[in-house]
């Protein structure tokens, strides 16, 4: 529990027979190990929402990230499975009877390499029922399902002025707006974060605008390419702070935007130092 700053151990028998993927919305996409059955699962209430079976076995045979466009009870909800090794998307509607495959061309996002395009698709984020990302060449990209997948590009200026040449970047939605977080690093010291910057997309001005404060909200950044931004009061956390996890590191890092300082919390002495935790939100 991040709010209580303690490790609460418990056995979740339901997970042992399944592969699972955590969504930023807190739901888990579940795949039974001994069948092709898939469904969304709320780990706090154990509610299940049925999905089409994985007849093509794309979930078990590829590296995948899962997102939801809406709450899974919304009739417009799209369950999106992003292949992190190939230019392929799979999607479905909860309660329907099949997954659909969509293969996109790298040129869809502009004049970028195939690996760069896959990396940008990897950080897709749901905002207002659409999926959003941005490209290295300065385009803001939306992915809509109307009903087939359609990419749209909008040129956006980069006013970020990053000081350091290397950074891990995350996109997240907050109050219907898109934010870009950069964890900046020295070129030859990739495990050290020396600066954290936050920018908000101003779509009217077509520019990323620097954010000095989160106000009464917090940001939680998982080690696997997604972030969320709940209210501090609802989450029981300190306002105007960025809580982050890092790959291969059990520590919880808390960056105070007002002070510009970072505090490291040890989630449990019994955990190995290189065991990275995962963030799971309470589904709203």
Tab-separated table of C-alpha atoms in Angstrom:
chain	number	residue	atom	x	y	z
A	1	UNK	CA	0.000	0.000	0.000
A	2	UNK	CA	1.630	3.261	-1.133
A	3	UNK	CA	-0.687	5.398	1.002
A	4	UNK	CA	0.085	3.422	4.181
A	5	UNK	CA	3.752	2.883	3.248
A	6	UNK	CA	3.709	-0.774	4.195
A	7	UNK	CA	3.907	-4.138	2.501
A	8	UNK	CA	0.693	-6.143	2.711
A	9	UNK	CA	1.404	-9.733	1.757
A	10	UNK	CA	-1.260	-12.133	0.618
A	11	UNK	CA	-1.748	-14.995	-1.770
A	12	UNK	CA	-3.851	-14.340	-4.865
A	13	UNK	CA	-4.803	-17.826	-5.977
A	14	UNK	CA	-6.719	-16.471	-8.938
A	15	UNK	CA	-3.519	-15.347	-10.658
A	16	UNK	CA	-1.662	-18.664	-10.582
A	17	UNK	CA	-3.707	-20.183	-13.426
A	18	UNK	CA	-3.587	-17.101	-15.648
A	19	UNK	CA	-1.345	-14.820	-17.633
A	20	UNK	CA	-2.290	-11.208	-16.954
A	21	UNK	CA	-1.658	-7.657	-18.179
A	22	UNK	CA	-2.295	-4.597	-16.003
A	23	UNK	CA	-4.138	-1.659	-17.580
A	24	UNK	CA	-3.690	1.961	-16.425
A	25	UNK	CA	-7.368	1.890	-15.412
A	26	UNK	CA	-6.708	-0.853	-12.827
A	27	UNK	CA	-8.423	-3.717	-14.653
A	28	UNK	CA	-6.358	-6.790	-15.540
A	29	UNK	CA	-6.617	-8.503	-18.906
A	30	UNK	CA	-6.591	-12.198	-18.000
A	31	UNK	CA	-5.764	-15.250	-20.132
A	32	UNK	CA	-6.276	-18.734	-18.729
A	33	UNK	CA	-3.141	-20.857	-19.070
A	34	UNK	CA	-5.035	-24.039	-19.963
A	35	UNK	CA	-7.462	-22.486	-22.456
A	36	UNK	CA	-7.940	-19.521	-24.781
A	37	UNK	CA	-10.416	-17.759	-22.474
A	38	UNK	CA	-9.826	-14.031	-21.908
A	39	UNK	CA	-11.623	-11.545	-19.685
A	40	UNK	CA	-11.167	-8.334	-17.734
A	41	UNK	CA	-10.807	-8.753	-13.974
A	42	UNK	CA	-11.056	-6.279	-11.114
A	43	UNK	CA	-8.462	-7.523	-8.560
A	44	UNK	CA	-10.159	-5.637	-5.710
A	45	UNK	CA	-13.778	-6.769	-6.206
A	46	UNK	CA	-13.108	-9.901	-8.343
A	47	UNK	CA	-15.642	-8.671	-10.917
A	48	UNK	CA	-15.227	-10.315	-14.335
A	49	UNK	CA	-16.174	-8.955	-17.758
A	50	UNK	CA	-16.046	-11.420	-20.622
A	51	UNK	CA	-13.907	-10.931	-23.728
A	52	UNK	CA	-13.540	-12.978	-26.929
A	53	UNK	CA	-11.273	-16.003	-26.675
A	54	UNK	CA	-7.702	-15.692	-27.954
A	55	UNK	CA	-8.140	-18.031	-30.912
A	56	UNK	CA	-4.980	-16.736	-32.639
A	57	UNK	CA	-2.961	-17.020	-29.382
A	58	UNK	CA	-1.532	-13.547	-29.925
A	59	UNK	CA	-1.468	-12.804	-26.189
A	60	UNK	CA	0.623	-15.803	-25.189
A	61	UNK	CA	2.971	-15.612	-28.182
A	62	UNK	CA	3.904	-11.924	-28.162
A	63	UNK	CA	5.003	-9.163	-25.810
A	64	UNK	CA	1.896	-7.112	-25.222
A	65	UNK	CA	0.572	-4.034	-23.462
A	66	UNK	CA	-3.150	-3.571	-22.797
A	67	UNK	CA	-5.270	-0.397	-22.621
A	68	UNK	CA	-8.956	0.509	-22.345
A	69	UNK	CA	-10.535	3.467	-24.147
A	70	UNK	CA	-13.418	3.764	-21.635
A	71	UNK	CA	-14.705	1.979	-18.566
A	72	UNK	CA	-15.285	-1.650	-19.618
A	73	UNK	CA	-19.017	-1.320	-18.901
A	74	UNK	CA	-19.291	1.499	-21.475
A	75	UNK	CA	-20.705	0.225	-24.804
A	76	UNK	CA	-18.026	2.226	-26.650
A	77	UNK	CA	-15.143	0.609	-24.753
A	78	UNK	CA	-12.276	-0.670	-26.891
A	79	UNK	CA	-9.859	-3.185	-25.379
A	80	UNK	CA	-6.559	-2.585	-27.156
A	81	UNK	CA	-3.629	-5.027	-27.090
A	82	UNK	CA	-0.423	-3.469	-28.436
A	83	UNK	CA	2.293	-5.747	-29.786
A	84	UNK	CA	5.618	-4.372	-28.500
A	85	UNK	CA	7.746	-6.215	-31.064
A	86	UNK	CA	5.778	-5.786	-34.275
A	87	UNK	CA	3.531	-3.268	-36.048
A	88	UNK	CA	0.354	-5.060	-34.975
A	89	UNK	CA	-2.646	-4.092	-32.866
A	90	UNK	CA	-5.430	-6.351	-31.626
A	91	UNK	CA	-8.719	-4.937	-30.375
A	92	UNK	CA	-12.192	-5.981	-29.293
A	93	UNK	CA	-15.332	-4.841	-27.479
A	94	UNK	CA	-16.201	-6.418	-24.114
A	95	UNK	CA	-18.953	-8.967	-24.498
A	96	UNK	CA	-18.362	-9.479	-28.233
A	97	UNK	CA	-17.243	-12.705	-29.903
A	98	UNK	CA	-13.950	-11.915	-31.650
A	99	UNK	CA	-10.684	-10.000	-31.582
A	100	UNK	CA	-9.717	-7.965	-34.652
A	101	UNK	CA	-6.170	-7.662	-35.973
A	102	UNK	CA	-4.805	-4.440	-37.459
A	103	UNK	CA	-1.361	-4.207	-39.066
A	104	UNK	CA	-0.145	-0.638	-39.503
A	105	UNK	CA	2.696	0.659	-41.642
A	106	UNK	CA	5.580	2.543	-39.968
A	107	UNK	CA	5.026	5.439	-42.399
A	108	UNK	CA	1.595	5.877	-40.807
A	109	UNK	CA	3.240	7.926	-38.059
A	110	UNK	CA	5.617	9.818	-40.323
A	111	UNK	CA	9.172	9.545	-41.555
A	112	UNK	CA	10.562	7.467	-38.690
A	113	UNK	CA	12.283	4.123	-38.334
A	114	UNK	CA	10.251	1.012	-37.628
A	115	UNK	CA	11.731	0.643	-34.129
A	116	UNK	CA	10.934	4.280	-33.273
A	117	UNK	CA	7.342	3.845	-34.442
A	118	UNK	CA	6.849	0.707	-32.326
A	119	UNK	CA	8.335	2.578	-29.355
A	120	UNK	CA	5.856	5.425	-29.797
A	121	UNK	CA	2.920	3.050	-30.146
A	122	UNK	CA	4.114	1.381	-26.934
A	123	UNK	CA	3.321	4.562	-24.946
A	124	UNK	CA	-0.200	5.016	-26.337
A	125	UNK	CA	-2.448	6.587	-23.707
A	126	UNK	CA	-6.247	6.756	-23.534
A	127	UNK	CA	-7.649	10.309	-23.487
A	128	UNK	CA	-11.308	11.117	-24.065
A	129	UNK	CA	-12.104	7.776	-25.664
A	130	UNK	CA	-9.151	7.960	-28.070
A	131	UNK	CA	-5.580	6.699	-27.883
A	132	UNK	CA	-2.774	9.250	-28.138
A	133	UNK	CA	0.979	9.329	-28.598
A	134	UNK	CA	3.606	11.549	-30.196
A	135	UNK	CA	6.498	11.062	-32.591
A	136	UNK	CA	10.172	11.984	-32.563
A	137	UNK	CA	9.527	14.277	-35.539
A	138	UNK	CA	7.078	16.479	-33.627
A	139	UNK	CA	3.660	15.033	-34.448
A	140	UNK	CA	0.833	14.484	-31.977
A	141	UNK	CA	-0.926	11.273	-33.042
A	142	UNK	CA	-4.442	10.064	-32.251
A	143	UNK	CA	-5.785	6.570	-32.863
A	144	UNK	CA	-9.561	6.403	-33.264
A	145	UNK	CA	-11.834	3.444	-33.943
A	146	UNK	CA	-14.609	4.581	-36.264
A	147	UNK	CA	-15.111	1.667	-36.410
A	148	UNK	CA	-11.768	0.622	-37.939
A	149	UNK	CA	-8.464	1.997	-36.588
A	150	UNK	CA	-7.548	5.407	-38.022
A	151	UNK	CA	-4.387	7.377	-37.220
A	152	UNK	CA	-4.380	11.200	-37.377
A	153	UNK	CA	-1.259	13.382	-37.116
A	154	UNK	CA	-1.060	16.993	-35.911
A	155	UNK	CA	2.254	18.915	-35.942
A	156	UNK	CA	3.163	20.074	-32.426
A	157	UNK	CA	6.082	22.248	-31.366
A	158	UNK	CA	8.558	20.974	-28.779
A	159	UNK	CA	9.229	23.622	-26.126
A	160	UNK	CA	10.583	21.180	-23.577
A	161	UNK	CA	14.250	22.255	-23.809
A	162	UNK	CA	15.563	19.108	-22.136
A	163	UNK	CA	18.970	19.649	-20.539
A	164	UNK	CA	20.120	16.027	-20.648
A	165	UNK	CA	20.451	13.894	-23.805
A	166	UNK	CA	18.791	10.747	-22.451
A	167	UNK	CA	15.343	10.387	-20.879
A	168	UNK	CA	12.593	7.882	-20.156
A	169	UNK	CA	9.300	9.426	-21.253
A	170	UNK	CA	5.774	8.625	-20.140
A	171	UNK	CA	2.377	9.864	-21.288
A	172	UNK	CA	-0.611	10.078	-18.978
A	173	UNK	CA	-4.109	11.534	-18.882
A	174	UNK	CA	-5.345	13.904	-16.187
A	175	UNK	CA	-8.736	15.682	-16.248
A	176	UNK	CA	-9.035	14.992	-19.972
A	177	UNK	CA	-5.623	16.465	-20.821
A	178	UNK	CA	-2.419	14.784	-21.974
A	179	UNK	CA	0.805	15.137	-20.009
A	180	UNK	CA	4.370	14.184	-20.924
A	181	UNK	CA	6.823	13.236	-18.164
A	182	UNK	CA	10.553	13.020	-18.827
A	183	UNK	CA	12.925	11.303	-16.394
A	184	UNK	CA	16.217	12.747	-17.634
A	185	UNK	CA	19.537	10.939	-17.267
A	186	UNK	CA	23.225	11.542	-17.983
A	187	UNK	CA	24.310	9.902	-21.225
A	188	UNK	CA	26.566	7.279	-19.625
A	189	UNK	CA	24.691	6.744	-16.341
A	190	UNK	CA	21.346	5.335	-17.351
A	191	UNK	CA	20.221	4.274	-13.871
A	192	UNK	CA	20.530	7.762	-12.396
A	193	UNK	CA	17.647	10.249	-12.778
A	194	UNK	CA	18.955	13.799	-12.447
A	195	UNK	CA	15.894	15.796	-13.479
A	196	UNK	CA	12.142	15.270	-13.891
A	197	UNK	CA	10.144	17.566	-16.158
A	198	UNK	CA	6.395	17.707	-16.831
A	199	UNK	CA	4.693	19.207	-19.883
A	200	UNK	CA	1.023	19.508	-20.848
A	201	UNK	CA	-0.215	19.362	-24.415
A	202	UNK	CA	-1.932	22.617	-25.412
A	203	UNK	CA	-3.714	21.420	-28.522
A	204	UNK	CA	-4.996	24.928	-29.391
A	205	UNK	CA	-1.444	26.302	-29.432
A	206	UNK	CA	-0.063	23.022	-30.801
A	207	UNK	CA	2.713	23.015	-28.225
A	208	UNK	CA	3.910	21.234	-25.085
A	209	UNK	CA	3.677	23.702	-22.173
A	210	UNK	CA	5.881	23.321	-19.093
A	211	UNK	CA	3.984	22.422	-15.900
A	212	UNK	CA	5.303	23.881	-12.637
A	213	UNK	CA	2.764	22.287	-10.273
A	214	UNK	CA	0.293	19.400	-10.183
A	215	UNK	CA	-1.985	21.240	-7.765
A	216	UNK	CA	-4.092	18.839	-5.711
A	217	UNK	CA	-3.188	15.853	-7.855
A	218	UNK	CA	-0.399	13.292	-7.853
A	219	UNK	CA	1.248	11.246	-10.578
A	220	UNK	CA	2.074	7.549	-10.306
A	221	UNK	CA	4.442	6.132	-12.909
A	222	UNK	CA	4.831	2.386	-13.340
A	223	UNK	CA	8.116	0.875	-14.490
A	224	UNK	CA	6.469	-0.491	-17.649
A	225	UNK	CA	5.484	2.596	-19.630
A	226	UNK	CA	2.315	3.960	-18.119
A	227	UNK	CA	1.261	6.609	-15.650
A	228	UNK	CA	-1.921	7.721	-13.901
A	229	UNK	CA	-2.913	10.943	-12.144
A	230	UNK	CA	-5.559	10.623	-9.400
A	231	UNK	CA	-6.459	13.295	-6.862
A	232	UNK	CA	-4.122	13.262	-3.872
A	233	UNK	CA	-7.004	13.121	-1.396
A	234	UNK	CA	-8.716	10.186	-3.107
A	235	UNK	CA	-5.441	8.243	-3.310
A	236	UNK	CA	-4.350	9.114	0.235
A	237	UNK	CA	-1.072	10.526	-1.070
A	238	UNK	CA	0.812	13.806	-0.774
A	239	UNK	CA	-0.290	16.392	-3.330
A	240	UNK	CA	1.982	17.782	-6.028
A	241	UNK	CA	4.250	14.724	-5.986
A	242	UNK	CA	5.358	12.172	-8.580
A	243	UNK	CA	5.531	8.573	-7.313
A	244	UNK	CA	7.571	6.331	-9.588
A	245	UNK	CA	8.899	2.794	-9.884
A	246	UNK	CA	11.952	1.799	-11.907
A	247	UNK	CA	12.852	-1.439	-13.706
A	248	UNK	CA	14.945	-3.835	-11.634
A	249	UNK	CA	14.550	-1.719	-8.490
A	250	UNK	CA	12.170	-2.359	-5.580
A	251	UNK	CA	12.346	1.264	-4.407
A	252	UNK	CA	9.468	3.743	-4.534
A	253	UNK	CA	10.748	7.181	-5.555
A	254	UNK	CA	8.740	10.265	-4.528
A	255	UNK	CA	9.568	13.539	-6.279
A	256	UNK	CA	8.182	16.692	-4.641
A	257	UNK	CA	7.605	19.229	-7.436
A	258	UNK	CA	7.451	22.202	-5.064
A	259	UNK	CA	10.743	21.403	-3.341
A	260	UNK	CA	12.483	19.743	-6.274
A	261	UNK	CA	13.606	16.876	-4.026
A	262	UNK	CA	13.323	13.086	-4.299
A	263	UNK	CA	12.753	10.673	-1.402
A	264	UNK	CA	13.359	6.924	-1.635
A	265	UNK	CA	11.035	4.545	0.231
A	266	UNK	CA	11.823	0.876	0.848
A	267	UNK	CA	8.569	-1.108	0.390
A	268	UNK	CA	9.842	-4.092	2.375
A	269	UNK	CA	13.118	-5.442	3.711
A	270	UNK	CA	12.144	-8.982	2.737
A	271	UNK	CA	12.020	-8.059	-0.955
A	272	UNK	CA	15.123	-8.491	-3.083
A	273	UNK	CA	16.568	-5.180	-4.231
A	274	UNK	CA	16.124	-6.002	-7.931
A	275	UNK	CA	12.450	-7.028	-7.659
A	276	UNK	CA	10.439	-4.255	-9.303
A	277	UNK	CA	6.915	-3.702	-8.025
A	278	UNK	CA	3.888	-2.857	-10.186
A	279	UNK	CA	1.252	-0.186	-9.692
A	280	UNK	CA	-2.379	-1.318	-9.778
A	281	UNK	CA	-5.049	1.365	-9.356
A	282	UNK	CA	-8.507	0.807	-7.900
A	283	UNK	CA	-10.756	0.764	-10.990
A	284	UNK	CA	-13.117	3.734	-10.904
